Coordinates of C-alpha atoms in Angstrom, one line a residue:
Chain I
X840 CA -51.9 21.9 90.0
X841 CA -56.0 21.8 90.0
X842 CA -56.4 22.3 86.4
X843 CA -54.7 18.9 85.5
X844 CA -57.3 17.3 88.0
X845 CA -60.3 19.5 86.6
X846 CA -59.6 17.9 83.1
X847 CA -59.7 14.5 84.2
X848 CA -63.4 14.3 86.3
X849 CA -64.6 16.4 83.5
X850 CA -63.2 13.6 81.2
X851 CA -64.8 11.2 83.3
X852 CA -68.4 13.0 83.1
X853 CA -68.3 13.2 79.6
X854 CA -67.8 9.6 79.2
X855 CA -71.4 8.5 79.6
X856 CA -71.9 11.0 76.4
X857 CA -69.4 9.3 73.9
X858 CA -70.8 5.8 75.2
X859 CA -74.2 7.1 74.2
X860 CA -73.2 8.3 71.0
X861 CA -70.9 5.7 69.9
X862 CA -73.9 3.1 70.4
X863 CA -76.6 4.8 69.6
X864 CA -75.6 7.3 67.2
X865 CA -72.4 6.1 65.7
X866 CA -72.8 2.6 65.9
X867 CA -76.1 2.3 63.9
X868 CA -74.5 4.8 61.4
X869 CA -71.7 2.5 60.4
X870 CA -74.1 -0.3 60.1
X871 CA -76.5 1.2 57.7
X872 CA -73.7 2.3 55.9
X873 CA -72.0 -1.2 55.6
X874 CA -75.7 -2.8 55.3
X875 CA -76.2 -0.1 52.0
X876 CA -73.4 -2.3 50.2
X877 CA -74.5 -5.8 50.8
X878 CA -77.0 -7.6 49.0
X879 CA -80.7 -8.6 49.6
X880 CA -80.9 -12.2 50.7
X881 CA -83.6 -14.2 49.0
X882 CA -86.2 -14.9 51.9
X883 CA -84.6 -12.7 54.8
X884 CA -82.4 -10.5 55.9
X885 CA -78.9 -9.8 53.8
X886 CA -76.1 -11.7 52.1
X887 CA -72.5 -10.9 53.1
X888 CA -71.6 -9.9 49.2
X889 CA -70.2 -6.3 48.5
X890 CA -72.2 -4.5 45.9
X891 CA -73.2 -0.8 44.3
X892 CA -76.0 -1.8 42.8
X893 CA -78.2 0.0 45.5
X894 CA -76.4 3.1 44.9
X895 CA -77.1 3.0 41.1
X896 CA -80.5 1.5 41.5
X897 CA -81.3 5.1 43.5
X898 CA -80.6 6.5 40.1
X899 CA -83.6 5.2 38.5
X900 CA -85.8 7.7 37.7
X901 CA -88.4 6.6 40.1
X902 CA -86.0 7.1 43.0
X903 CA -84.5 10.4 41.7
X904 CA -87.9 11.6 41.4
X905 CA -88.7 10.7 44.7
X906 CA -86.1 12.9 46.4
X907 CA -86.7 15.9 44.2
X908 CA -90.3 16.0 45.1
X909 CA -89.5 15.3 48.7
X910 CA -86.8 18.2 48.4
X911 CA -89.7 20.3 47.1
X912 CA -92.5 19.5 49.6
X913 CA -89.4 20.3 52.2
X914 CA -88.8 23.5 50.6
X915 CA -92.4 24.8 50.3
X916 CA -93.0 23.7 53.7
X917 CA -90.3 25.4 55.5
X918 CA -90.9 28.4 53.2
X919 CA -94.4 28.8 54.4
X920 CA -93.4 27.8 58.1
X921 CA -90.6 30.7 58.1
X922 CA -93.8 33.1 56.8
X923 CA -95.7 32.0 59.7
X924 CA -93.1 31.1 62.6
X925 CA -90.7 34.1 62.2
X926 CA -93.3 36.9 62.9
X927 CA -94.7 34.2 66.0
X928 CA -91.5 34.1 67.8
X929 CA -90.2 37.4 67.1
X930 CA -93.5 38.9 68.3
X931 CA -93.6 36.2 71.3
X932 CA -90.3 37.4 72.4
X933 CA -91.6 41.2 72.4
X934 CA -94.5 39.8 75.0
X935 CA -94.4 40.7 78.9
X936 CA -93.0 38.0 80.7
X937 CA -96.2 36.7 82.0
X938 CA -97.5 36.2 78.9
X939 CA -94.5 34.9 77.2
X940 CA -94.9 31.9 79.7
X941 CA -98.4 31.5 78.6
X942 CA -97.6 31.0 75.0
X943 CA -94.9 28.5 76.0
X944 CA -97.9 27.0 77.8
X945 CA -100.0 27.2 74.6
X946 CA -97.2 26.0 72.4
X947 CA -96.5 23.2 74.7
X948 CA -99.8 21.3 75.5
X949 CA -100.4 19.9 71.9
X950 CA -96.9 17.8 72.3
X951 CA -99.1 15.8 75.3
X952 CA -100.4 14.0 73.0
X953 CA -99.1 11.5 70.3
X954 CA -98.4 13.2 67.2
X955 CA -99.8 10.5 65.4
X956 CA -102.8 10.8 67.0
X957 CA -103.0 14.9 66.2
X958 CA -102.4 13.7 62.8
X959 CA -105.6 11.6 63.1
X960 CA -107.1 14.5 64.2
X961 CA -106.5 16.4 60.3
X962 CA -108.2 13.7 58.6
X963 CA -111.3 14.5 60.7
X964 CA -110.8 18.2 59.2
X965 CA -109.9 17.5 55.9
X966 CA -112.3 14.6 54.6
X967 CA -115.2 15.3 52.5
X968 CA -118.1 16.8 54.5
X969 CA -115.7 17.1 57.5
X970 CA -115.5 19.8 59.6
X971 CA -113.6 22.2 57.2
X972 CA -116.3 21.6 54.2
X973 CA -119.0 21.9 56.5
X974 CA -117.5 25.4 58.1
X975 CA -116.8 26.9 54.7
X976 CA -119.9 25.4 53.3
X977 CA -122.0 26.8 56.3
X978 CA -120.3 30.3 55.7
X979 CA -121.0 29.8 52.2
X980 CA -117.8 30.2 50.9
X981 CA -117.9 27.1 48.9
X982 CA -120.5 25.4 47.9
X983 CA -119.5 22.2 47.4
X984 CA -117.2 19.9 49.6
X985 CA -112.9 20.5 49.0
X986 CA -112.1 17.3 49.4
X987 CA -108.8 18.1 50.8
X988 CA -107.9 14.6 52.3
X989 CA -105.4 12.4 50.5
X990 CA -104.2 15.8 48.5
X991 CA -101.0 17.9 48.4
X992 CA -101.9 20.5 50.3
X993 CA -103.6 18.4 53.0
X994 CA -99.7 16.9 53.2
X995 CA -98.4 20.9 53.5
X996 CA -100.7 21.8 56.2
X997 CA -100.0 18.7 58.3
X998 CA -96.0 19.5 57.9
X999 CA -96.6 23.0 58.5
X1000 CA -98.7 21.6 61.6
X1001 CA -96.3 19.5 63.1
X1002 CA -93.1 21.1 62.6
X1003 CA -94.2 25.2 62.7
X1004 CA -93.1 24.8 66.7
X1005 CA -89.6 23.9 66.4
X1006 CA -89.4 27.1 64.2
X1007 CA -91.4 29.2 66.5
X1008 CA -89.3 28.4 69.4
X1009 CA -86.1 28.6 67.9
X1010 CA -86.6 31.9 66.6
X1011 CA -88.0 33.1 70.0
X1012 CA -84.5 31.7 71.7
X1013 CA -82.6 34.1 69.3
X1014 CA -85.3 36.9 69.3
X1015 CA -85.9 37.1 73.3
X1016 CA -82.0 37.2 73.8
X1017 CA -81.6 39.9 71.2
X1018 CA -80.9 43.6 72.5
X1019 CA -83.3 45.8 71.4
X1020 CA -81.7 49.0 72.4
X1021 CA -79.5 47.7 68.9
X1022 CA -83.1 48.4 66.9
X1023 CA -83.2 52.1 68.6
X1024 CA -80.1 52.6 67.6
X1025 CA -80.6 52.0 64.2
X1026 CA -83.6 53.9 64.0
X1027 CA -81.9 56.5 65.2
X1028 CA -79.1 56.9 63.6
X1029 CA -81.6 57.0 60.5
X1030 CA -82.9 53.9 59.0
X1031 CA -86.9 53.4 58.8
X1032 CA -88.5 50.1 60.7
X1033 CA -88.0 48.0 57.5
X1034 CA -84.2 49.0 57.2
X1035 CA -83.4 48.3 60.7
X1036 CA -85.5 44.9 60.7
X1037 CA -83.2 43.6 57.8
X1038 CA -79.6 45.4 58.5
X1039 CA -80.6 44.9 62.2
X1040 CA -83.1 42.3 63.8
X1041 CA -83.0 40.0 61.1
X1042 CA -79.0 39.6 61.4
X1043 CA -79.2 39.4 65.1
X1044 CA -82.1 36.3 64.9
X1045 CA -80.2 34.6 62.0
X1046 CA -79.0 31.7 64.1
X1047 CA -82.8 31.1 65.6
X1048 CA -83.9 31.5 61.9
X1049 CA -81.3 28.8 60.5
X1050 CA -81.9 26.1 63.5
X1051 CA -85.5 26.5 63.3
X1052 CA -84.7 26.2 58.9
X1053 CA -83.2 23.0 59.7
X1054 CA -85.3 21.9 62.5
X1055 CA -88.2 21.8 59.8
X1056 CA -86.1 21.3 56.9
X1057 CA -84.4 18.2 57.7
X1058 CA -87.8 16.3 59.5
X1059 CA -89.6 17.1 56.5
X1060 CA -87.4 15.4 54.0
X1061 CA -87.9 12.5 56.2
X1062 CA -91.4 12.2 57.9
X1063 CA -93.2 9.5 56.1
X1064 CA -96.1 9.3 58.2
X1065 CA -97.5 12.7 57.4
X1066 CA -97.5 12.2 53.7
X1067 CA -99.3 8.2 54.7
X1068 CA -101.9 9.6 56.9
X1069 CA -102.9 12.8 54.8
X1070 CA -101.7 12.2 51.6
X1071 CA -102.4 8.7 51.1
X1072 CA -100.9 7.2 48.2
X1073 CA -100.6 9.9 46.1
X1074 CA -97.7 11.6 47.7
X1075 CA -94.7 9.9 48.1
X1076 CA -91.8 10.9 50.2
X1077 CA -88.1 9.3 50.6
X1078 CA -89.0 8.4 53.8
X1079 CA -92.5 6.7 52.6
X1080 CA -89.9 5.0 50.3
X1081 CA -87.8 4.0 52.8
X1082 CA -90.2 2.7 54.8
X1083 CA -91.4 0.5 52.3
X1084 CA -88.5 -0.9 50.9
X1085 CA -87.7 -1.7 54.8
X1086 CA -91.2 -3.3 56.0
X1087 CA -92.9 -4.1 53.1
X1088 CA -90.4 -5.0 50.4
X1089 CA -88.1 -6.1 53.2
X1090 CA -84.9 -4.8 50.6
X1091 CA -82.9 -3.8 54.1
X1092 CA -79.6 -2.8 51.6
X1093 CA -81.5 -0.2 49.4
X1094 CA -83.4 1.1 52.0
X1095 CA -80.2 1.7 53.7
X1096 CA -78.8 3.1 50.8
X1097 CA -81.7 5.4 50.4
X1098 CA -80.8 6.6 54.2
X1099 CA -77.2 7.0 53.6
X1100 CA -78.4 9.5 50.7
X1101 CA -80.8 11.5 52.7
X1102 CA -78.1 12.0 55.3
X1103 CA -75.7 13.0 53.1
X1104 CA -78.2 15.6 51.3
X1105 CA -79.1 16.7 54.6
X1106 CA -75.8 17.3 56.4
X1107 CA -74.8 19.3 52.8
X1108 CA -78.0 21.3 53.4
X1109 CA -76.5 22.3 57.2
X1110 CA -72.9 22.7 56.1
X1111 CA -74.2 24.8 52.9
X1112 CA -76.9 26.9 55.4
X1113 CA -74.0 27.8 57.7
X1114 CA -71.6 29.1 55.5
X1115 CA -74.4 31.2 53.6
X1116 CA -75.0 32.9 56.8
X1117 CA -71.6 32.9 58.0
X1118 CA -73.4 31.5 61.3
X1119 CA -70.9 29.9 63.7
X1120 CA -72.8 28.7 66.5
X1121 CA -77.2 27.8 65.5
X1122 CA -79.5 28.6 68.2
X1123 CA -79.9 25.3 70.3
X1124 CA -77.7 23.2 67.9
X1125 CA -74.2 22.8 67.7
Chain G
X1473 CA -79.2 83.2 71.0
X1474 CA -79.5 81.1 67.4
X1475 CA -81.5 78.4 68.8
X1476 CA -81.8 74.9 67.3
X1477 CA -83.7 72.7 69.6
X1478 CA -86.6 73.6 71.4
X1479 CA -88.7 72.0 74.2
X1480 CA -91.8 73.4 75.1
X1481 CA -93.9 72.0 77.9
X1482 CA -93.2 68.9 77.8
X1483 CA -95.0 66.1 80.2
X1484 CA -94.6 62.1 79.8
X1485 CA -96.4 59.7 81.9
X1486 CA -95.6 56.0 82.0
X1487 CA -99.4 54.2 83.4
X1488 CA -99.8 56.1 86.7
X1489 CA -96.0 57.3 87.0
X1490 CA -95.7 60.8 86.0
X1491 CA -92.1 61.2 84.4
X1492 CA -91.7 64.3 83.0
X1493 CA -94.0 67.3 84.4
X1494 CA -93.7 70.2 82.1
X1495 CA -89.9 70.6 80.7
X1496 CA -88.8 73.8 79.1
X1497 CA -85.4 74.2 77.1
X1498 CA -84.2 76.6 74.2
X1499 CA -80.4 75.0 73.4
X1500 CA -78.3 77.1 70.9
X1501 CA -76.3 76.3 68.0
X1502 CA -72.9 74.7 69.0
X1503 CA -73.7 74.8 72.8
X1504 CA -73.3 72.1 75.3
X1505 CA -76.2 71.9 78.2
X1506 CA -76.0 68.9 80.3
X1507 CA -79.1 67.5 82.3
X1508 CA -77.7 67.0 85.6
X1509 CA -80.0 64.9 88.4
X1510 CA -80.3 61.5 90.1
X1511 CA -81.4 58.3 88.6
X1512 CA -85.2 58.6 88.0
X1513 CA -85.8 62.5 87.6
X1514 CA -86.6 61.9 84.0
X1515 CA -83.2 62.7 81.9
X1516 CA -83.2 59.9 79.7
X1517 CA -86.8 60.0 78.9
X1518 CA -86.4 63.9 78.1
X1519 CA -83.4 62.6 75.5
X1520 CA -85.7 59.9 74.1
X1521 CA -88.5 62.7 73.6
X1522 CA -85.8 64.8 71.9
X1523 CA -84.3 61.5 69.5
X1524 CA -88.4 60.5 69.1
X1525 CA -87.7 57.1 70.8
X1526 CA -90.3 58.3 72.8
X1527 CA -93.6 60.4 72.3
X1528 CA -94.3 63.1 74.9
X1529 CA -98.2 63.3 75.9
X1530 CA -98.3 67.0 75.6
X1531 CA -95.8 69.8 74.4
X1532 CA -93.8 70.4 71.5
X1533 CA -90.1 69.3 69.8
X1534 CA -89.1 72.0 67.5
X1535 CA -85.6 71.4 65.6
X1536 CA -85.0 74.7 63.6
X1537 CA -87.9 76.4 64.5
X1538 CA -89.8 72.6 62.8
X1539 CA -92.0 70.9 64.8
X1540 CA -91.0 67.2 64.9
X1541 CA -93.0 66.4 68.2
X1542 CA -94.4 63.2 66.2
X1543 CA -91.8 62.7 63.5
X1544 CA -90.0 59.1 63.4
X1545 CA -86.4 59.1 65.1
X1546 CA -85.0 58.3 61.6
X1547 CA -86.2 61.8 60.0
X1548 CA -85.1 64.1 63.1
X1549 CA -81.2 64.5 62.2
X1550 CA -80.7 63.7 65.7
X1551 CA -78.2 61.1 67.0
X1552 CA -78.1 59.2 70.3
X1553 CA -74.5 57.9 72.2
X1554 CA -76.3 55.6 74.3
X1555 CA -75.3 54.4 77.6
X1556 CA -74.4 50.4 76.2
X1557 CA -73.0 52.3 73.2
X1558 CA -75.4 49.9 71.5
X1559 CA -72.7 48.9 68.7
X1560 CA -74.0 46.5 66.5
X1561 CA -71.8 43.3 67.5
X1562 CA -72.1 41.6 64.0
X1563 CA -70.4 44.6 62.4
X1564 CA -66.8 45.8 62.0
X1565 CA -65.8 49.2 63.3
X1566 CA -65.7 50.3 60.0
X1567 CA -69.6 48.9 59.0
X1568 CA -71.2 50.8 62.5
X1569 CA -69.3 54.3 62.0
X1570 CA -70.5 54.1 57.9
X1571 CA -74.3 52.8 59.3
X1572 CA -75.9 56.0 58.7
X1573 CA -74.0 57.0 55.6
X1574 CA -74.3 53.4 53.9
X1575 CA -77.9 54.1 54.8
X1576 CA -78.5 57.2 52.9
X1577 CA -76.9 55.6 50.1
X1578 CA -73.6 57.4 50.0
X1579 CA -70.5 55.9 47.8
X1580 CA -68.7 53.2 49.1
X1581 CA -65.4 54.9 48.7
X1582 CA -66.7 58.2 50.2
X1583 CA -67.8 56.4 53.5
X1584 CA -64.7 54.5 53.8
X1585 CA -62.7 57.6 53.5
X1586 CA -64.9 59.6 55.8
X1587 CA -64.8 56.3 58.3
X1588 CA -60.8 56.5 58.5
X1589 CA -61.4 60.5 59.3
X1590 CA -63.8 59.9 62.2
X1591 CA -61.2 57.0 62.9
X1592 CA -58.7 59.8 63.1
X1593 CA -61.0 62.3 64.7
X1594 CA -61.7 59.5 68.3
X1595 CA -58.4 58.5 67.8
X1596 CA -58.4 54.9 67.0
X1597 CA -56.6 54.8 63.4
X1598 CA -56.4 51.6 62.0
X1599 CA -59.1 50.3 63.9
X1600 CA -61.9 49.6 60.8
X1601 CA -61.5 45.4 60.8
X1602 CA -62.1 45.0 64.5
X1603 CA -65.3 43.7 65.6
X1604 CA -67.3 45.5 68.6
X1605 CA -66.4 42.4 71.2
X1606 CA -62.7 43.1 71.0
X1607 CA -62.9 46.4 71.8
X1608 CA -62.4 47.8 75.5
X1609 CA -64.9 49.8 77.1
X1610 CA -63.1 53.3 76.6
X1611 CA -62.9 52.4 72.7
X1612 CA -66.5 51.2 72.0
X1613 CA -67.2 54.5 73.6
X1614 CA -65.1 56.1 70.9
X1615 CA -66.4 54.4 68.3
X1616 CA -70.2 55.0 69.1
X1617 CA -69.6 58.7 69.3
X1618 CA -67.6 58.2 65.6
X1619 CA -70.8 56.6 64.5
X1620 CA -73.5 59.1 65.8
X1621 CA -71.3 62.2 64.6
X1622 CA -70.2 61.0 60.9
X1623 CA -73.0 62.8 59.4
X1624 CA -72.9 65.9 61.4
X1625 CA -76.3 65.5 63.3
X1626 CA -78.2 69.0 64.2
X1627 CA -78.0 68.1 68.1
X1628 CA -75.9 65.0 69.6
X1629 CA -77.9 63.4 72.7
X1630 CA -75.1 61.3 75.2
X1631 CA -76.8 59.6 77.8
X1632 CA -74.1 59.2 80.2
X1633 CA -71.8 58.0 78.2
X1634 CA -69.1 57.6 80.6
X1635 CA -71.1 56.0 82.9
X1636 CA -69.3 52.8 82.1
X1637 CA -65.7 53.9 82.5
X1638 CA -63.2 54.3 85.1
X1639 CA -62.6 57.3 87.0
X1640 CA -59.0 58.0 85.3
X1641 CA -60.7 57.1 81.9
X1642 CA -63.7 59.0 82.7
X1643 CA -61.6 62.3 83.1
X1644 CA -59.3 62.1 80.3
X1645 CA -62.7 61.3 78.1
X1646 CA -64.2 64.5 79.6
X1647 CA -61.6 66.5 78.2
X1648 CA -61.8 64.9 74.8
X1649 CA -65.5 65.3 74.3
X1650 CA -65.5 68.8 75.0
X1651 CA -62.8 69.2 72.5
X1652 CA -64.5 67.3 69.8
X1653 CA -67.4 68.9 70.5
X1654 CA -65.7 72.5 69.7
X1655 CA -64.0 71.2 66.5
X1656 CA -67.5 69.8 65.5
X1657 CA -69.4 72.7 66.4
X1658 CA -72.8 70.2 67.0
X1659 CA -74.9 71.0 69.9
X1660 CA -74.7 68.5 72.8
X1661 CA -77.4 67.3 74.9
X1662 CA -75.4 65.1 77.5
X1663 CA -76.7 63.5 80.9
X1664 CA -74.7 63.0 83.5
X1665 CA -75.6 62.4 87.4
X1666 CA -72.1 63.0 87.9
X1667 CA -71.5 67.3 89.3
X1668 CA -68.1 67.6 88.6
X1669 CA -68.8 65.7 85.0
X1670 CA -71.4 68.7 84.7
X1671 CA -69.2 71.5 86.0
X1672 CA -66.4 71.0 84.0
X1673 CA -67.8 70.3 80.3
X1674 CA -71.1 72.3 80.1
X1675 CA -71.7 76.0 78.9
X1676 CA -75.4 75.5 80.6
X1677 CA -76.6 73.0 83.2
X1678 CA -80.6 71.9 83.5
X1679 CA -80.5 70.7 87.0
X1680 CA -83.6 68.1 87.1
X1681 CA -85.5 66.8 89.8
X1682 CA -88.9 65.3 89.8
X1683 CA -89.6 65.9 86.1
X1684 CA -88.6 69.6 86.2
X1685 CA -85.7 71.8 85.8
X1686 CA -85.1 72.9 89.2
X1687 CA -82.3 76.0 87.6
X1688 CA -80.9 76.2 83.9
X1689 CA -77.8 78.2 83.8
X1690 CA -74.0 78.5 83.5
X1691 CA -72.1 76.2 85.8
X1692 CA -71.1 79.4 87.8
X1693 CA -74.9 80.1 88.0
X1694 CA -75.8 76.8 89.7
X1695 CA -72.6 76.1 91.6
X1696 CA -72.5 80.4 93.0
X1697 CA -75.9 81.1 92.8
X1698 CA -77.9 78.2 93.6
X1699 CA -82.1 79.1 93.2
X1700 CA -83.2 76.4 95.4
X1701 CA -82.3 74.0 98.4
X1702 CA -82.0 71.1 96.1
X1703 CA -79.6 72.5 93.4
X1704 CA -77.6 73.7 96.7
X1705 CA -77.1 70.5 97.9
X1706 CA -76.8 68.6 94.6
X1707 CA -74.3 70.4 92.7
X1708 CA -72.0 72.1 95.5
X1709 CA -72.7 69.8 98.3
X1710 CA -73.9 73.0 100.2
X1711 CA -75.4 73.3 104.1
X1712 CA -79.0 74.2 103.8
X1713 CA -79.5 76.3 107.0
X1714 CA -82.9 77.4 108.2
X1715 CA -82.0 81.1 110.0
X1716 CA -84.4 84.0 110.7
X1717 CA -86.9 82.8 108.5
X1718 CA -84.4 82.7 105.4
X1719 CA -82.9 79.3 104.3
X1720 CA -79.3 79.5 103.7
X1721 CA -77.1 77.7 101.9
X1722 CA -73.3 77.8 102.7
X1723 CA -71.1 75.0 100.8
X1724 CA -68.6 73.1 103.4
X1725 CA -65.6 75.2 102.3
X1726 CA -67.3 78.4 103.8
X1727 CA -68.6 77.1 107.0
X1728 CA -66.2 78.2 110.1
X1729 CA -65.4 76.2 113.3
X1730 CA -64.3 78.1 116.4
X1731 CA -63.2 75.9 119.3
X1732 CA -65.9 76.7 122.4
X1733 CA -66.6 80.1 120.2
X1734 CA -70.3 81.4 120.3
X1735 CA -70.8 82.0 116.3
X1736 CA -73.9 81.7 114.9
X1737 CA -74.9 78.1 115.8
X1738 CA -73.6 76.1 118.8
X1739 CA -72.8 72.5 117.9
X1740 CA -70.8 69.6 118.8
X1741 CA -67.9 67.9 116.7
X1742 CA -69.3 64.5 115.7
X1743 CA -66.6 63.1 112.9
X1744 CA -64.0 63.5 111.1
X1745 CA -62.8 62.1 107.6
X1746 CA -60.6 62.3 105.0
X1747 CA -61.0 62.2 101.6
X1748 CA -60.0 63.2 98.4
X1749 CA -57.5 66.0 100.1
X1750 CA -60.1 67.2 102.1
X1751 CA -60.9 67.0 105.6
X1752 CA -64.4 66.9 106.4
X1753 CA -66.0 67.8 110.2
X1754 CA -69.3 66.8 110.5
X1755 CA -70.9 69.0 112.9
X1756 CA -74.2 68.6 115.1
X1757 CA -76.2 71.7 115.8
X1758 CA -79.8 72.4 116.0
X1759 CA -80.2 73.4 112.7
X1760 CA -79.1 69.6 111.8
X1761 CA -75.5 68.0 110.7
X1762 CA -73.2 70.4 109.2
X1763 CA -70.4 69.6 107.0
X1764 CA -67.1 71.6 107.1
X1765 CA -64.2 71.0 104.8
X1766 CA -60.4 72.0 104.7
X1767 CA -57.4 71.3 103.0
X1768 CA -55.0 68.9 104.6
X1769 CA -55.2 66.2 107.5
X1770 CA -54.3 68.3 110.3
X1771 CA -57.2 69.9 112.5
X1772 CA -56.8 70.9 116.2
X1773 CA -60.3 69.7 116.4
X1774 CA -62.0 66.5 117.7
X1775 CA -65.0 64.7 118.1
X1776 CA -66.8 65.8 121.3
X1777 CA -65.3 69.5 121.5
X1778 CA -68.0 72.2 121.2
X1779 CA -67.4 74.9 118.6
X1780 CA -69.5 77.6 117.2
X1781 CA -70.4 77.4 113.8
X1782 CA -70.1 80.8 111.5
X1783 CA -70.0 82.1 108.0
X1784 CA -69.3 85.3 106.0
X1785 CA -72.4 86.7 104.9
X1786 CA -71.5 86.7 101.4
X1787 CA -71.1 83.2 101.0
X1788 CA -74.3 82.4 102.5
X1789 CA -76.7 82.5 99.4
X1790 CA -80.4 82.4 100.1
X1791 CA -82.6 79.9 98.2
X1792 CA -85.8 78.4 97.9
X1793 CA -86.4 75.7 100.8
X1794 CA -87.7 72.1 99.4

C-alpha cells in the first residue's frame, strides 16, 4: 500500500535533479562530443561536416607532449598534496571538538576571496625582489633573488595552494568517522605504531584519501589559470591549451576534441583508482 | 601461587579526576579474576593499564616478574577483548583472527591452519571468509575472542565482553567462556558490573569502588563473608542494619518477618513485588527500608501489616560501615 505511493513522491522529488543533470551536465557533454567531430568554419563557428581530423591532430607531438606534461605536473602536485594534506586532515580529526571547528573556520576563510585574486597574491610573494626574496635574503639564506615567478616550482606551489584544502577536507571527513579503538586493538594484538597505521588507519581512511586524490588530480590536469598566472608562458597545460584553442584560435572543434580526451583520461583514472583500492564508496563522492 | 601478573599501588588521574587510588593485585597463572563494580569505578582504566593502552601516574605493573609499566602495548603479550569487539571491518574473519600471527611473520599455511583450529574452538567452523558486518553480536564476540587467544597471550583481558548480548545468549556465553578459559589455561582478567556473572565464572572477585578494591576474594568470600557494607549490598543485595553499635549485613532471604510479632525491629510492610521467581517484601523500619525475599508468590502479609523483623545470628555478618 504505502510503499508504492512513497515511491512515486520520491520520484517526483528527484525530477529537478534529473532535469538539472540532463540540461547542465549531459547536454553540454553531448554537445562537446558532437562538436569535436565537426570542422572549423573559415571565419567563425563550425561547419556541419563530419571529420575525425581533430582527434588526429591531438596525436601531433606538440599536443601529446602537453598531455604528458600536464599529467606529470598533476602527479607531482597530487603527491605533494598527499604528503601535506593527509597528516593535516588526520591530526585535525584527533583535535578536541572546539579546535576542530576553529581549524575548519581557518580553512574556510580563504574561500571567501576569489581564488584568482588569491593567486595574484602569490605574484607579490614570488616576483623578483618580492616578499619571499626579501625574507630569504634578509635572513641571509640566499644572497640574490630567486626569481621564482614564472617558473615550474611557482606553478606547483600554486597548485598545492589551490587544491590542498580539498585533500584536507576529504581525509578529515574519513578520519573523523574513524573508530580509534580499532587502532588500540591492533596495538594490543602486537602491532607497532607504524604497522597499526598501515594495516588499520590507512585502510580505514583510504576512501577519504582517494577522494582527495581525485579532487586534486582531476582539477590539476585542467586548471589553466594557475599555470597562466604563476607560470607565464613557460608551463603549458591541457587546460591552457583548450582555453587558447577556444578563445584565441577560435578552433572550437579542436578544443572540444581536447576536452573529450581530457575527460576520458580523467574518467579512466577515477575508475582505475577505485579498482586499485577496492573502495566502493569514496568519501563525499559517488 | 604462581604469580603471572602483579599490580602494585597503581594510581591514575585524568585531569582533576582521580580514577585509581592505589590498586594492588596478584593474579595466578590460569586464574579467572573478575573486577566487579559499577560504572565509573575504574575497572576499564585498570584493564587499560595492564594492556599498556594507558600508563599509570605511579605504581608498577609486573608480568612474570618483569616490569612492563612503561612498555608499549605491543610488547606485553597481553591481549584485550574489547567491549565493542573492535573487529577490523575491512578484514574478513580469517584476516581478523590471524592478525597477530601475520604481524609476527608466521607462514600463511600455518596461520590458515591455526585460524581454522580457533574457529572450531569458538564453534564457528567455516566462517573464514565472512566479513564482520555480516556477523551477529554473538558471532562477533566469538571472533574477537578467537583473535585474542590465537597466539596464547600470557594474560587475556576482557572488558564486559557479554555486555551487548541479550540475557539468554549471555548465560550460554558465560558457560562457554569459562570452559574455554579452563581449556586454554590462560589467565583471564574479566570486567563486569553484573554480580551474578562474577559469582558464576570467577576464581576470585575484586570488588571495586572509587578506584580501590573493597575486597578481593573467592565468590564464597565476597558473597558469604563480605568485609564492607558496600560489598554486602553490591554482591549479595544484603540489608545493612545498624544495631548495638555494629553494622550488620543480612541477605534478604535470611530476613524473617512475623506478623504482629516483636522480633529485633518493629516494621510495617510497604509493598510487595514478584520477579525472578522470588517475592520481595519491602518493610519500613526505624533502621530504614529493609527487603525480605521468599520463594513463590503467596504470602499472608499485605501492605500496611505490622511485622516484627528478625534474623538468625549466624546469618548476620558484621561488616565495616560505609
